[in-house]
Amino acid sequence: MSTETDRVLIFDTTLRDGEQSPGCSMNLPEKLALARQLERLGVDVIEAGFPIASEGDYESVRAVARELREPIVCGLSRTAPEDVERAARALEAARRPRIHVFIATSDIHLAHKLRMGREQVLEEVDRAVRQARSYCDDVEFSAEDATRSDRDYLVEVFRTAAEAGARTLNVPDTVGYTTPGEYAALIRYIRERIPGSENLVFSVHCHDDLGLSVANSLAAVLAGARQVECTVNGIGERAGNTSLEEVVMAIKTRRDVFAGVDTGIVTTEIYPSSRLLSTTIGVPVQPNKAIVGDNAFAHEAGIHQDGVLKAPITYEIMTPESIGRSSSTLVLGKHSGRHAFRERLRELGYSLDEADFQKAFRRFKALADKKKTIYNEDLEALVADTVSERDQRYRLGEVAVVSGTFQTPTATVEIEVDGERRKRSAMGDGPVDAVFRCIAELTETKSELVRYQVNAITEGMDAQGEVSVTLAEDGRRVIGHGAHTDIIVASAKAYVHALNKLHWHKQRRDAEAPRGI
Ligand code: KIV
Ligand code: ZN
């Protein structure tokens, strides 16, 4: 068993670094649902946002801080006094607040981005960390672009941060440039030169530009880092951040290599977390992705299948059950009752209120009438549909389409806009185009369709189609998704879902005061 000092803290930044990458944005209810799942997953720290960046970020940090009781809730801040104050305000209701102050330290960033000298950056660090400490005991400091910074200057920066009261010193590989040996050496170099380093937590934060973020983070753990910053499914800027599930399972599976350290992650919640995130943002996980990809535990080659049947250890270094993937994919059917349905939703990481639960159950029964076997993926789509309907401006009603080679595709669609029922018909190049035209006219919206994607959720002739629609308006992109056994209806749902998201963002933007940053 590991002791407290040997715990590798898992700092999840899915809601901050992950969410800021294109196509991964979430609204407040979605962020809260994910934060609750991260709490079940047992992460030590949740970075809930960057409060000065927007009113929306401020609100989400506030909401997560107010609700979650177990993990530390963290808000990001630059060194400017108003940034630090804003982060502190957003965290006021947190049981365990953390302010995360950062500034760049590489000469490249100093010259081209900050236009500051090294001395000036040291002063900023000292002032901002002291200010953060005046609001809260738990302050983390990050030296952005640390891996391209001068080593001795970096040590000076961290020493300044530690003297000003930072307890966690984070060494980000902001541009995904370092390699495992080099990064481990850097961590050792810094640790050996900071007075009182045994009372500080050295943290790592890697990006995956060269596909090395997990390897770099693990090398740093072997060099004494005791906090890993990461995201679920590795989402994040450009090529992404360190993948939480890969780091955690490497430490768990290779106890011989990572002797004496452990994380507090409830690994059976890994798969539910991954699924919840990918269905929320509509970004699928690549099939061959380690740990959570569809094929991660699929044995295709006959020789492998034979081996696994005789003894799983022949080709399986961990079990699907250990990350919360149920061994059987067949889930529920027509005769399953409320209890089984509730249990399965819980295993998938959902906690619905009673009204949503009853709505989802009715939909499940309707789907089970059309489809013999209901898989986890069907349930996820069903819950996503139910939840996305809450407090929405636009609600899809009936959809009818005539299409084929005899006549021009024509659609008739009914929609409720702010409770008012509207109906219209339109022609299009194809049935989906006709439906989308109806919806755009009924909702009086002018967004641009950037991407349209359709997948079968599961196998079989009666599989549901899952459609993702990417819309852009005023420089913002959103992804909507919808599922149905009829892909035209799924398309209409996805389009309306995306319009609701755009509307949500529009409202936020209108409410935001200009901040001059
Ligand atoms: O990549 C990075 O440097 C960051 C910091 C703000 C920690 O995200
Ligand atoms: Zn980052």
Short mmCIF file of C-alpha atoms and ligand atoms in Angstrom, two decimals:
data_model
loop_
_atom_site.label_atom_id
_atom_site.label_comp_id
_atom_site.label_asym_id
_atom_site.label_seq_id
_atom_site.Cartn_x
_atom_site.Cartn_y
_atom_site.Cartn_z
CA MET A 1 0.00 0.00 0.00
CA SER A 2 1.17 3.49 -0.79
CA THR A 3 1.51 6.10 1.91
CA GLU A 4 0.12 9.62 1.61
CA THR A 5 3.54 11.02 0.62
CA ASP A 6 3.77 8.56 -2.24
CA ARG A 7 0.44 9.46 -3.73
CA VAL A 8 0.60 10.82 -7.25
CA LEU A 9 -2.06 13.49 -7.24
CA ILE A 10 -4.27 13.53 -10.30
CA PHE A 11 -5.05 17.08 -11.35
CA ASP A 12 -7.77 17.03 -13.95
CA THR A 13 -7.91 19.95 -16.35
CA THR A 14 -10.55 18.60 -18.74
CA LEU A 15 -12.81 21.53 -17.87
CA ARG A 16 -10.07 24.12 -18.46
CA ASP A 17 -7.24 23.09 -20.82
CA GLY A 18 -9.40 20.39 -22.40
CA GLU A 19 -12.50 22.50 -22.84
CA GLN A 20 -10.62 25.36 -24.50
CA SER A 21 -9.70 23.22 -27.52
CA PRO A 22 -11.83 23.59 -30.65
CA GLY A 23 -15.05 21.58 -30.70
CA CYS A 24 -14.79 20.63 -27.01
CA SER A 25 -16.74 23.48 -25.46
CA MET A 26 -19.38 22.65 -22.87
CA ASN A 27 -22.17 24.64 -21.29
CA LEU A 28 -22.68 24.98 -17.56
CA PRO A 29 -24.98 21.97 -16.96
CA GLU A 30 -22.62 19.82 -19.04
CA LYS A 31 -19.60 21.01 -17.07
CA LEU A 32 -21.34 20.33 -13.79
CA ALA A 33 -22.35 16.82 -14.85
CA LEU A 34 -18.76 16.10 -15.87
CA ALA A 35 -17.40 17.60 -12.64
CA ARG A 36 -19.66 15.26 -10.62
CA GLN A 37 -18.34 12.32 -12.60
CA LEU A 38 -14.74 13.46 -11.99
CA GLU A 39 -15.53 13.49 -8.28
CA ARG A 40 -16.77 9.88 -8.55
CA LEU A 41 -13.59 9.07 -10.46
CA GLY A 42 -11.64 10.27 -7.44
CA VAL A 43 -9.47 12.97 -8.99
CA ASP A 44 -7.59 15.02 -6.40
CA VAL A 45 -7.91 18.39 -8.09
CA ILE A 46 -10.43 19.68 -10.63
CA GLU A 47 -9.33 22.72 -12.60
CA ALA A 48 -12.78 24.08 -13.35
CA GLY A 49 -11.86 27.03 -15.57
CA PHE A 50 -10.08 30.34 -16.06
CA PRO A 51 -12.39 32.81 -14.27
CA ILE A 52 -11.09 36.02 -15.89
CA ALA A 53 -11.43 34.61 -19.41
CA SER A 54 -15.21 35.01 -19.62
CA GLU A 55 -18.36 35.31 -17.59
CA GLY A 56 -19.15 31.71 -18.56
CA ASP A 57 -15.84 30.45 -17.17
CA TYR A 58 -16.33 32.46 -13.99
CA GLU A 59 -19.79 31.01 -13.49
CA SER A 60 -18.68 27.45 -14.07
CA VAL A 61 -15.83 27.71 -11.58
CA ARG A 62 -18.29 29.18 -9.07
CA ALA A 63 -20.83 26.44 -9.67
CA VAL A 64 -18.30 23.61 -9.42
CA ALA A 65 -16.76 25.22 -6.31
CA ARG A 66 -20.17 25.50 -4.69
CA GLU A 67 -21.23 21.94 -5.37
CA LEU A 68 -18.22 19.62 -5.08
CA ARG A 69 -17.08 18.73 -1.60
CA GLU A 70 -14.36 16.11 -2.07
CA PRO A 71 -11.77 17.30 -4.61
CA ILE A 72 -9.79 20.52 -4.49
CA VAL A 73 -11.42 22.97 -6.92
CA CYS A 74 -8.95 25.12 -8.78
CA GLY A 75 -9.21 28.28 -10.88
CA LEU A 76 -6.51 29.46 -13.28
CA SER A 77 -5.12 32.98 -13.15
CA ARG A 78 -2.46 35.07 -14.85
CA THR A 79 -0.32 37.26 -12.59
CA ALA A 80 -2.38 40.47 -13.06
CA PRO A 81 -4.01 41.55 -9.77
CA GLU A 82 -7.53 41.57 -11.28
CA ASP A 83 -7.01 37.99 -12.57
CA VAL A 84 -6.02 36.72 -9.15
CA GLU A 85 -8.91 38.51 -7.50
CA ARG A 86 -11.38 37.12 -10.01
CA ALA A 87 -10.12 33.58 -9.42
CA ALA A 88 -10.41 34.07 -5.66
CA ARG A 89 -13.99 35.35 -6.01
CA ALA A 90 -14.99 32.42 -8.20
CA LEU A 91 -13.65 30.03 -5.57
CA GLU A 92 -15.26 31.70 -2.55
CA ALA A 93 -17.70 28.87 -1.90
CA ALA A 94 -15.19 26.04 -2.39
CA ARG A 95 -14.52 23.74 0.54
CA ARG A 96 -10.98 23.20 -0.73
CA PRO A 97 -10.04 26.09 -3.05
CA ARG A 98 -6.82 26.40 -5.03
CA ILE A 99 -5.61 29.37 -7.06
CA HIS A 100 -3.35 28.40 -9.95
CA VAL A 101 -1.14 31.31 -10.99
CA PHE A 102 0.93 31.12 -14.17
CA ILE A 103 3.31 33.20 -16.23
CA ALA A 104 5.64 32.28 -19.09
CA THR A 105 9.34 31.95 -18.35
CA SER A 106 11.05 31.09 -21.65
CA ASP A 107 13.01 33.85 -23.38
CA ILE A 108 10.89 33.23 -26.47
CA HIS A 109 7.68 34.05 -24.57
CA LEU A 110 9.27 36.90 -22.63
CA ALA A 111 10.45 38.60 -25.81
CA HIS A 112 7.52 37.97 -28.13
CA LYS A 113 4.47 37.56 -25.92
CA LEU A 114 4.98 39.26 -22.57
CA ARG A 115 7.57 41.84 -23.68
CA MET A 116 9.04 41.70 -20.19
CA GLY A 117 12.52 41.19 -18.86
CA ARG A 118 13.46 38.31 -16.56
CA GLU A 119 13.58 40.54 -13.45
CA GLN A 120 10.13 41.86 -14.18
CA VAL A 121 8.73 38.34 -14.45
CA LEU A 122 10.26 37.46 -11.08
CA GLU A 123 8.52 40.48 -9.55
CA GLU A 124 5.21 39.43 -11.11
CA VAL A 125 5.58 35.92 -9.70
CA ASP A 126 6.34 37.19 -6.23
CA ARG A 127 3.48 39.67 -6.19
CA ALA A 128 0.85 37.40 -7.72
CA VAL A 129 1.63 34.39 -5.54
CA ARG A 130 1.58 36.55 -2.40
CA GLN A 131 -1.73 38.05 -3.46
CA ALA A 132 -3.16 34.56 -4.13
CA ARG A 133 -1.93 33.41 -0.72
CA SER A 134 -3.77 36.31 0.88
CA TYR A 135 -7.01 34.67 -0.36
CA CYS A 136 -6.22 31.01 0.06
CA ASP A 137 -3.60 28.66 1.52
CA ASP A 138 -3.41 26.38 -1.46
CA VAL A 139 -1.59 28.13 -4.31
CA GLU A 140 -0.05 26.47 -7.33
CA PHE A 141 2.45 28.21 -9.56
CA SER A 142 3.14 27.25 -13.21
CA ALA A 143 6.06 28.41 -15.32
CA GLU A 144 4.51 28.34 -18.78
CA ASP A 145 6.85 26.98 -21.48
CA ALA A 146 9.15 25.70 -18.73
CA THR A 147 10.77 23.11 -20.98
CA ARG A 148 12.12 25.81 -23.31
CA SER A 149 13.21 28.08 -20.45
CA ASP A 150 16.74 28.61 -19.21
CA ARG A 151 17.18 26.02 -16.43
CA ASP A 152 18.84 28.26 -13.90
CA TYR A 153 16.37 31.05 -14.48
CA LEU A 154 13.57 28.51 -14.08
CA VAL A 155 15.00 27.49 -10.71
CA GLU A 156 15.06 31.15 -9.68
CA VAL A 157 11.44 31.58 -10.74
CA PHE A 158 10.31 28.51 -8.77
CA ARG A 159 12.35 29.56 -5.75
CA THR A 160 10.61 32.95 -5.84
CA ALA A 161 7.18 31.29 -6.12
CA ALA A 162 7.95 28.92 -3.24
CA GLU A 163 9.21 31.75 -1.02
CA ALA A 164 6.06 33.72 -1.80
CA GLY A 165 3.96 30.78 -0.58
CA ALA A 166 3.21 28.46 -3.53
CA ARG A 167 2.96 24.85 -2.38
CA THR A 168 2.75 23.22 -5.78
CA LEU A 169 5.29 24.01 -8.49
CA ASN A 170 4.20 22.99 -11.96
CA VAL A 171 6.64 22.47 -14.83
CA PRO A 172 4.58 22.63 -18.03
CA ASP A 173 5.77 21.30 -21.35
CA THR A 174 3.44 23.81 -22.97
CA VAL A 175 4.35 23.09 -26.57
CA GLY A 176 4.88 19.31 -26.26
CA TYR A 177 8.59 19.64 -27.02
CA THR A 178 10.43 17.63 -24.41
CA THR A 179 11.38 13.94 -24.28
CA PRO A 180 11.15 11.54 -21.31
CA GLY A 181 14.86 11.50 -20.37
CA GLU A 182 15.22 15.24 -20.73
CA TYR A 183 12.05 15.99 -18.75
CA ALA A 184 12.99 13.63 -15.90
CA ALA A 185 16.42 15.31 -15.71
CA LEU A 186 14.77 18.74 -15.59
CA ILE A 187 12.47 17.70 -12.72
CA ARG A 188 15.44 16.36 -10.77
CA TYR A 189 17.48 19.48 -11.50
CA ILE A 190 14.73 21.75 -10.14
CA ARG A 191 13.91 19.60 -7.12
CA GLU A 192 17.53 19.48 -6.03
CA ARG A 193 17.86 23.25 -6.15
CA ILE A 194 14.72 24.47 -4.39
CA PRO A 195 15.13 24.84 -0.62
CA GLY A 196 12.53 22.82 1.32
CA SER A 197 11.57 20.83 -1.78
CA GLU A 198 10.50 17.90 0.42
CA ASN A 199 7.53 20.01 1.56
CA LEU A 200 6.51 21.03 -1.94
CA VAL A 201 4.64 19.13 -4.63
CA PHE A 202 6.33 19.09 -8.03
CA SER A 203 3.79 18.84 -10.76
CA VAL A 204 3.91 18.07 -14.47
CA HIS A 205 1.69 19.26 -17.29
CA CYS A 206 2.42 17.92 -20.77
CA HIS A 207 1.02 18.44 -24.23
CA ASP A 208 1.05 15.74 -26.86
CA ASP A 209 2.50 17.46 -29.93
CA LEU A 210 5.12 14.72 -30.37
CA GLY A 211 2.94 11.96 -28.94
CA LEU A 212 5.09 11.88 -25.79
CA SER A 213 2.90 13.49 -23.14
CA VAL A 214 2.13 10.28 -21.22
CA ALA A 215 5.70 9.00 -21.46
CA ASN A 216 7.02 12.39 -20.32
CA SER A 217 4.61 12.55 -17.38
CA LEU A 218 5.51 9.02 -16.26
CA ALA A 219 9.23 9.72 -16.55
CA ALA A 220 8.67 12.78 -14.36
CA VAL A 221 6.87 10.65 -11.76
CA LEU A 222 9.94 8.40 -11.61
CA ALA A 223 12.01 11.56 -11.10
CA GLY A 224 9.90 12.60 -8.11
CA ALA A 225 6.94 14.54 -9.54
CA ARG A 226 3.89 13.91 -7.38
CA GLN A 227 1.15 15.62 -9.33
CA VAL A 228 0.20 14.87 -12.93
CA GLU A 229 -2.02 17.31 -14.81
CA CYS A 230 -4.12 15.56 -17.39
CA THR A 231 -7.47 15.33 -19.15
CA VAL A 232 -10.00 12.59 -19.79
CA ASN A 233 -9.45 11.06 -23.26
CA GLY A 234 -6.39 13.34 -23.55
CA ILE A 235 -8.46 16.19 -24.99
CA GLY A 236 -6.82 19.60 -25.10
CA GLU A 237 -5.03 22.28 -27.12
CA ARG A 238 -3.68 21.09 -30.50
CA ALA A 239 -2.67 17.42 -30.11
CA GLY A 240 -4.14 17.35 -26.61
CA ASN A 241 -2.97 16.97 -23.01
CA THR A 242 -1.70 13.95 -21.12
CA SER A 243 -4.42 11.31 -21.05
CA LEU A 244 -5.61 10.68 -17.49
CA GLU A 245 -6.60 7.06 -18.11
CA GLU A 246 -3.24 6.14 -19.65
CA VAL A 247 -1.17 7.59 -16.81
CA VAL A 248 -3.37 6.03 -14.13
CA MET A 249 -3.47 2.58 -15.70
CA ALA A 250 0.28 2.57 -16.42
CA ILE A 251 0.97 3.28 -12.74
CA LYS A 252 -1.51 0.62 -11.66
CA THR A 253 -0.50 -2.05 -14.17
CA ARG A 254 3.27 -1.61 -13.82
CA ARG A 255 3.54 -1.59 -10.03
CA ASP A 256 7.01 -3.08 -10.45
CA VAL A 257 8.22 0.02 -12.32
CA PHE A 258 6.23 2.54 -10.29
CA ALA A 259 6.98 0.89 -6.97
CA GLY A 260 5.86 2.85 -3.94
CA VAL A 261 3.54 5.24 -5.74
CA ASP A 262 -0.17 5.10 -6.47
CA THR A 263 -3.06 7.32 -7.41
CA GLY A 264 -6.40 7.64 -5.65
CA ILE A 265 -8.36 7.05 -8.84
CA VAL A 266 -11.35 4.70 -8.75
CA THR A 267 -10.34 2.97 -11.97
CA THR A 268 -13.77 1.41 -12.56
CA GLU A 269 -15.02 4.97 -13.17
CA ILE A 270 -12.53 5.53 -16.02
CA TYR A 271 -14.69 4.18 -18.82
CA PRO A 272 -17.90 5.92 -17.64
CA SER A 273 -15.94 9.20 -17.48
CA SER A 274 -14.55 8.73 -20.96
CA ARG A 275 -17.98 7.93 -22.38
CA LEU A 276 -19.66 10.80 -20.59
CA LEU A 277 -17.11 13.26 -21.97
CA SER A 278 -17.20 12.01 -25.54
CA THR A 279 -20.99 11.95 -25.69
CA THR A 280 -21.19 15.41 -24.12
CA ILE A 281 -18.82 17.11 -26.53
CA GLY A 282 -19.67 14.87 -29.48
CA VAL A 283 -16.03 14.00 -30.09
CA PRO A 284 -15.57 10.24 -30.48
CA VAL A 285 -12.54 8.44 -29.10
CA GLN A 286 -10.34 6.87 -31.78
CA PRO A 287 -11.02 3.09 -31.86
CA ASN A 288 -7.41 2.11 -31.14
CA LYS A 289 -6.96 4.60 -28.28
CA ALA A 290 -5.25 2.97 -25.29
CA ILE A 291 -7.53 1.99 -22.38
CA VAL A 292 -10.81 3.55 -23.59
CA GLY A 293 -10.85 2.99 -27.37
CA ASP A 294 -13.43 0.57 -28.78
CA ASN A 295 -10.72 -1.90 -29.76
CA ALA A 296 -8.57 -1.57 -26.65
CA PHE A 297 -9.76 -4.98 -25.38
CA ALA A 298 -10.91 -6.56 -28.65
CA HIS A 299 -8.91 -9.58 -29.75
CA GLU A 300 -9.31 -10.06 -33.46
CA ALA A 301 -6.54 -12.47 -34.43
CA GLY A 302 -7.56 -16.12 -34.00
CA ILE A 303 -4.39 -16.99 -32.18
CA HIS A 304 -5.00 -14.18 -29.68
CA GLN A 305 -8.65 -15.14 -29.18
CA ASP A 306 -7.64 -18.70 -28.50
CA GLY A 307 -5.05 -17.56 -25.98
CA VAL A 308 -7.43 -15.21 -24.16
CA LEU A 309 -10.08 -17.91 -23.90
CA LYS A 310 -7.56 -20.29 -22.36
CA ALA A 311 -6.12 -17.65 -20.03
CA PRO A 312 -6.78 -13.90 -20.32
CA ILE A 313 -3.26 -13.15 -19.05
CA THR A 314 -1.82 -14.41 -22.37
CA TYR A 315 -2.77 -11.22 -24.17
CA GLU A 316 -4.50 -9.01 -21.60
CA ILE A 317 -2.34 -6.95 -19.27
CA MET A 318 -5.42 -5.51 -17.53
CA THR A 319 -9.08 -6.42 -17.55
CA PRO A 320 -11.87 -4.40 -19.15
CA GLU A 321 -13.73 -4.65 -15.81
CA SER A 322 -10.88 -2.85 -14.03
CA ILE A 323 -11.67 0.33 -15.97
CA GLY A 324 -15.44 -0.12 -15.67
CA ARG A 325 -16.12 -1.72 -19.03
CA SER A 326 -18.73 -4.32 -18.53
CA SER A 327 -17.63 -7.69 -19.96
CA SER A 328 -20.96 -8.13 -21.70
CA THR A 329 -21.98 -5.52 -24.26
CA LEU A 330 -25.58 -6.68 -24.28
CA VAL A 331 -27.33 -4.50 -21.80
CA LEU A 332 -31.07 -4.23 -21.58
CA GLY A 333 -34.15 -5.20 -23.51
CA LYS A 334 -37.86 -4.69 -23.70
CA HIS A 335 -38.55 -6.46 -20.42
CA SER A 336 -36.01 -4.62 -18.33
CA GLY A 337 -37.56 -2.60 -15.55
CA ARG A 338 -36.86 0.72 -13.92
CA HIS A 339 -34.45 -0.78 -11.41
CA ALA A 340 -32.17 -2.35 -14.02
CA PHE A 341 -32.36 0.82 -16.09
CA ARG A 342 -31.40 3.03 -13.14
CA GLU A 343 -28.53 0.71 -12.19
CA ARG A 344 -27.14 0.71 -15.72
CA LEU A 345 -27.32 4.49 -15.96
CA ARG A 346 -25.44 4.75 -12.70
CA GLU A 347 -22.71 2.43 -14.02
CA LEU A 348 -22.44 4.67 -17.08
CA GLY A 349 -21.82 7.68 -14.87
CA TYR A 350 -25.23 9.37 -15.03
CA SER A 351 -27.18 10.71 -12.09
CA LEU A 352 -30.43 12.10 -13.44
CA ASP A 353 -33.01 13.91 -11.40
CA GLU A 354 -36.35 12.13 -11.08
CA ALA A 355 -38.09 14.03 -13.91
CA ASP A 356 -35.26 13.35 -16.38
CA PHE A 357 -35.05 9.75 -15.21
CA GLN A 358 -38.74 9.14 -15.90
CA LYS A 359 -38.45 10.81 -19.30
CA ALA A 360 -35.38 8.74 -20.17
CA PHE A 361 -37.15 5.55 -19.04
CA ARG A 362 -40.15 6.26 -21.29
CA ARG A 363 -37.74 6.79 -24.22
CA PHE A 364 -35.94 3.58 -23.37
CA LYS A 365 -39.22 1.66 -23.52
CA ALA A 366 -40.11 3.27 -26.86
CA LEU A 367 -36.68 2.40 -28.24
CA ALA A 368 -36.90 -1.16 -26.95
CA ASP A 369 -40.09 -1.57 -28.97
CA LYS A 370 -38.15 -0.75 -32.14
CA LYS A 371 -34.86 -2.36 -31.30
CA LYS A 372 -34.33 -5.83 -29.87
CA THR A 373 -31.16 -5.21 -27.93
CA ILE A 374 -30.22 -2.00 -26.24
CA TYR A 375 -26.49 -1.40 -25.82
CA ASN A 376 -24.64 1.01 -23.54
CA GLU A 377 -24.09 3.31 -26.48
CA ASP A 378 -27.85 3.43 -27.12
CA LEU A 379 -28.43 4.43 -23.51
CA GLU A 380 -25.80 7.15 -23.67
CA ALA A 381 -27.42 8.63 -26.75
CA LEU A 382 -30.80 8.43 -25.08
CA VAL A 383 -29.64 10.21 -21.93
CA ALA A 384 -27.77 12.83 -23.97
CA ASP A 385 -31.02 13.50 -25.81
CA THR A 386 -33.06 13.75 -22.62
CA VAL A 387 -30.61 16.02 -20.83
CA SER A 388 -30.01 18.26 -23.84
CA GLU A 389 -33.74 18.98 -23.96
CA ARG A 390 -33.76 20.73 -20.59
CA ASP A 391 -34.27 24.49 -20.71
CA GLN A 392 -33.88 24.60 -24.46
CA ARG A 393 -35.10 27.41 -26.67
CA TYR A 394 -35.86 25.13 -29.62
CA ARG A 395 -37.66 21.80 -29.34
CA LEU A 396 -38.09 19.46 -32.25
CA GLY A 397 -41.61 18.20 -32.95
CA GLU A 398 -42.65 15.96 -35.84
CA VAL A 399 -40.52 15.39 -38.92
CA ALA A 400 -41.73 14.01 -42.28
CA VAL A 401 -39.75 13.60 -45.49
CA VAL A 402 -40.48 12.47 -49.02
CA SER A 403 -37.40 11.64 -50.97
CA GLY A 404 -36.00 9.38 -53.70
CA THR A 405 -35.43 9.58 -57.45
CA PHE A 406 -39.02 10.44 -58.52
CA GLN A 407 -39.33 13.84 -56.89
CA THR A 408 -37.43 16.67 -55.28
CA PRO A 409 -36.76 15.85 -51.63
CA THR A 410 -39.26 17.73 -49.48
CA ALA A 411 -39.45 17.93 -45.71
CA THR A 412 -42.06 19.13 -43.24
CA VAL A 413 -40.85 19.94 -39.75
CA GLU A 414 -42.51 21.12 -36.56
CA ILE A 415 -40.56 23.07 -33.98
CA GLU A 416 -41.35 24.86 -30.75
CA VAL A 417 -39.52 28.17 -30.39
CA ASP A 418 -39.78 29.51 -26.84
CA GLY A 419 -42.92 27.43 -26.42
CA GLU A 420 -44.55 28.61 -29.67
CA ARG A 421 -45.28 25.80 -32.14
CA ARG A 422 -44.22 26.44 -35.74
CA LYS A 423 -44.48 24.26 -38.84
CA ARG A 424 -43.06 24.56 -42.34
CA SER A 425 -42.15 22.64 -45.47
CA ALA A 426 -39.10 23.12 -47.70
CA MET A 427 -37.32 21.41 -50.56
CA GLY A 428 -33.65 20.57 -50.65
CA ASP A 429 -30.87 18.77 -52.53
CA GLY A 430 -31.50 15.74 -50.36
CA PRO A 431 -33.74 14.81 -47.42
CA VAL A 432 -31.26 16.08 -44.81
CA ASP A 433 -30.78 19.35 -46.66
CA ALA A 434 -34.57 19.80 -46.87
CA VAL A 435 -34.94 19.18 -43.12
CA PHE A 436 -32.10 21.58 -42.27
CA ARG A 437 -33.65 24.30 -44.46
CA CYS A 438 -36.96 23.94 -42.64
CA ILE A 439 -35.23 24.19 -39.27
CA ALA A 440 -33.14 27.23 -40.25
CA GLU A 441 -36.27 29.02 -41.50
CA LEU A 442 -38.40 28.08 -38.51
CA THR A 443 -35.76 29.19 -36.03
CA GLU A 444 -34.71 32.23 -38.08
CA THR A 445 -31.07 31.31 -37.61
CA LYS A 446 -28.18 31.86 -39.98
CA SER A 447 -25.48 29.49 -38.87
CA GLU A 448 -23.12 27.80 -41.30
CA LEU A 449 -23.08 24.00 -41.53
CA VAL A 450 -19.41 23.08 -41.20
CA ARG A 451 -19.56 19.32 -40.82
CA TYR A 452 -22.12 16.56 -40.95
CA GLN A 453 -21.28 13.07 -39.78
CA VAL A 454 -23.34 9.95 -39.37
CA ASN A 455 -22.37 6.71 -37.62
CA ALA A 456 -24.21 3.58 -36.64
CA ILE A 457 -24.10 3.53 -32.83
CA THR A 458 -24.04 -0.23 -32.62
CA GLU A 459 -24.15 -3.19 -34.96
CA GLY A 460 -27.18 -4.73 -36.68
CA MET A 461 -29.92 -3.71 -39.10
CA ASP A 462 -31.92 -2.09 -36.30
CA ALA A 463 -28.96 0.00 -35.05
CA GLN A 464 -29.58 3.64 -34.21
CA GLY A 465 -27.89 6.25 -36.35
CA GLU A 466 -25.91 8.87 -34.47
CA VAL A 467 -25.49 12.17 -36.24
CA SER A 468 -23.06 14.96 -35.35
CA VAL A 469 -23.59 18.38 -36.82
CA THR A 470 -21.00 21.15 -36.52
CA LEU A 471 -22.40 24.66 -36.89
CA ALA A 472 -20.51 27.96 -36.91
CA GLU A 473 -21.80 31.45 -36.22
CA ASP A 474 -19.95 34.65 -35.33
CA GLY A 475 -16.66 32.80 -35.00
CA ARG A 476 -18.01 30.16 -32.60
CA ARG A 477 -18.28 26.48 -33.48
CA VAL A 478 -20.50 23.99 -31.72
CA ILE A 479 -21.27 20.32 -32.20
CA GLY A 480 -24.77 18.98 -31.79
CA HIS A 481 -25.66 15.33 -31.75
CA GLY A 482 -28.79 13.28 -32.08
CA ALA A 483 -29.62 9.59 -32.26
CA HIS A 484 -32.60 7.74 -33.66
CA THR A 485 -33.36 4.59 -35.58
CA ASP A 486 -34.27 6.94 -38.48
CA ILE A 487 -31.17 8.92 -39.51
CA ILE A 488 -33.22 11.82 -40.88
CA VAL A 489 -34.80 12.31 -37.46
CA ALA A 490 -31.35 11.89 -35.86
CA SER A 491 -30.06 14.62 -38.20
CA ALA A 492 -32.89 16.98 -37.25
CA LYS A 493 -32.21 16.35 -33.56
CA ALA A 494 -28.49 17.00 -33.99
CA TYR A 495 -29.16 20.25 -35.84
CA VAL A 496 -31.58 21.49 -33.18
CA HIS A 497 -29.17 20.46 -30.44
CA ALA A 498 -26.40 22.51 -32.09
CA LEU A 499 -28.72 25.52 -32.48
CA ASN A 500 -29.56 25.34 -28.77
CA LYS A 501 -25.87 25.33 -27.93
CA LEU A 502 -25.24 28.34 -30.16
CA HIS A 503 -28.13 30.12 -28.50
CA TRP A 504 -26.70 29.32 -25.06
CA HIS A 505 -23.32 30.79 -26.04
CA LYS A 506 -24.98 33.84 -27.60
CA GLN A 507 -26.81 34.57 -24.36
CA ARG A 508 -23.56 34.21 -22.40
CA ARG A 509 -21.71 36.54 -24.73
CA ASP A 510 -24.46 39.16 -24.52
CA ALA A 511 -24.27 39.00 -20.74
CA GLU A 512 -20.48 39.36 -20.66
CA ALA A 513 -18.98 42.72 -19.89
CA PRO A 514 -15.91 43.62 -21.97
CA ARG A 515 -12.80 43.13 -19.84
CA GLY A 516 -10.08 44.41 -22.08
CA ILE A 517 -7.94 41.26 -22.00
O1 KIV B 1 0.19 24.33 -21.18
C1 KIV B 1 0.37 25.16 -20.27
O2 KIV B 1 1.46 25.71 -20.08
C2 KIV B 1 -0.77 25.50 -19.44
C3 KIV B 1 -0.48 26.31 -18.21
C4 KIV B 1 -1.47 27.40 -18.01
C5 KIV B 1 -0.39 25.41 -17.01
O3 KIV B 1 -1.87 25.08 -19.69
ZN ZN B 2 -1.69 23.30 -21.08
#
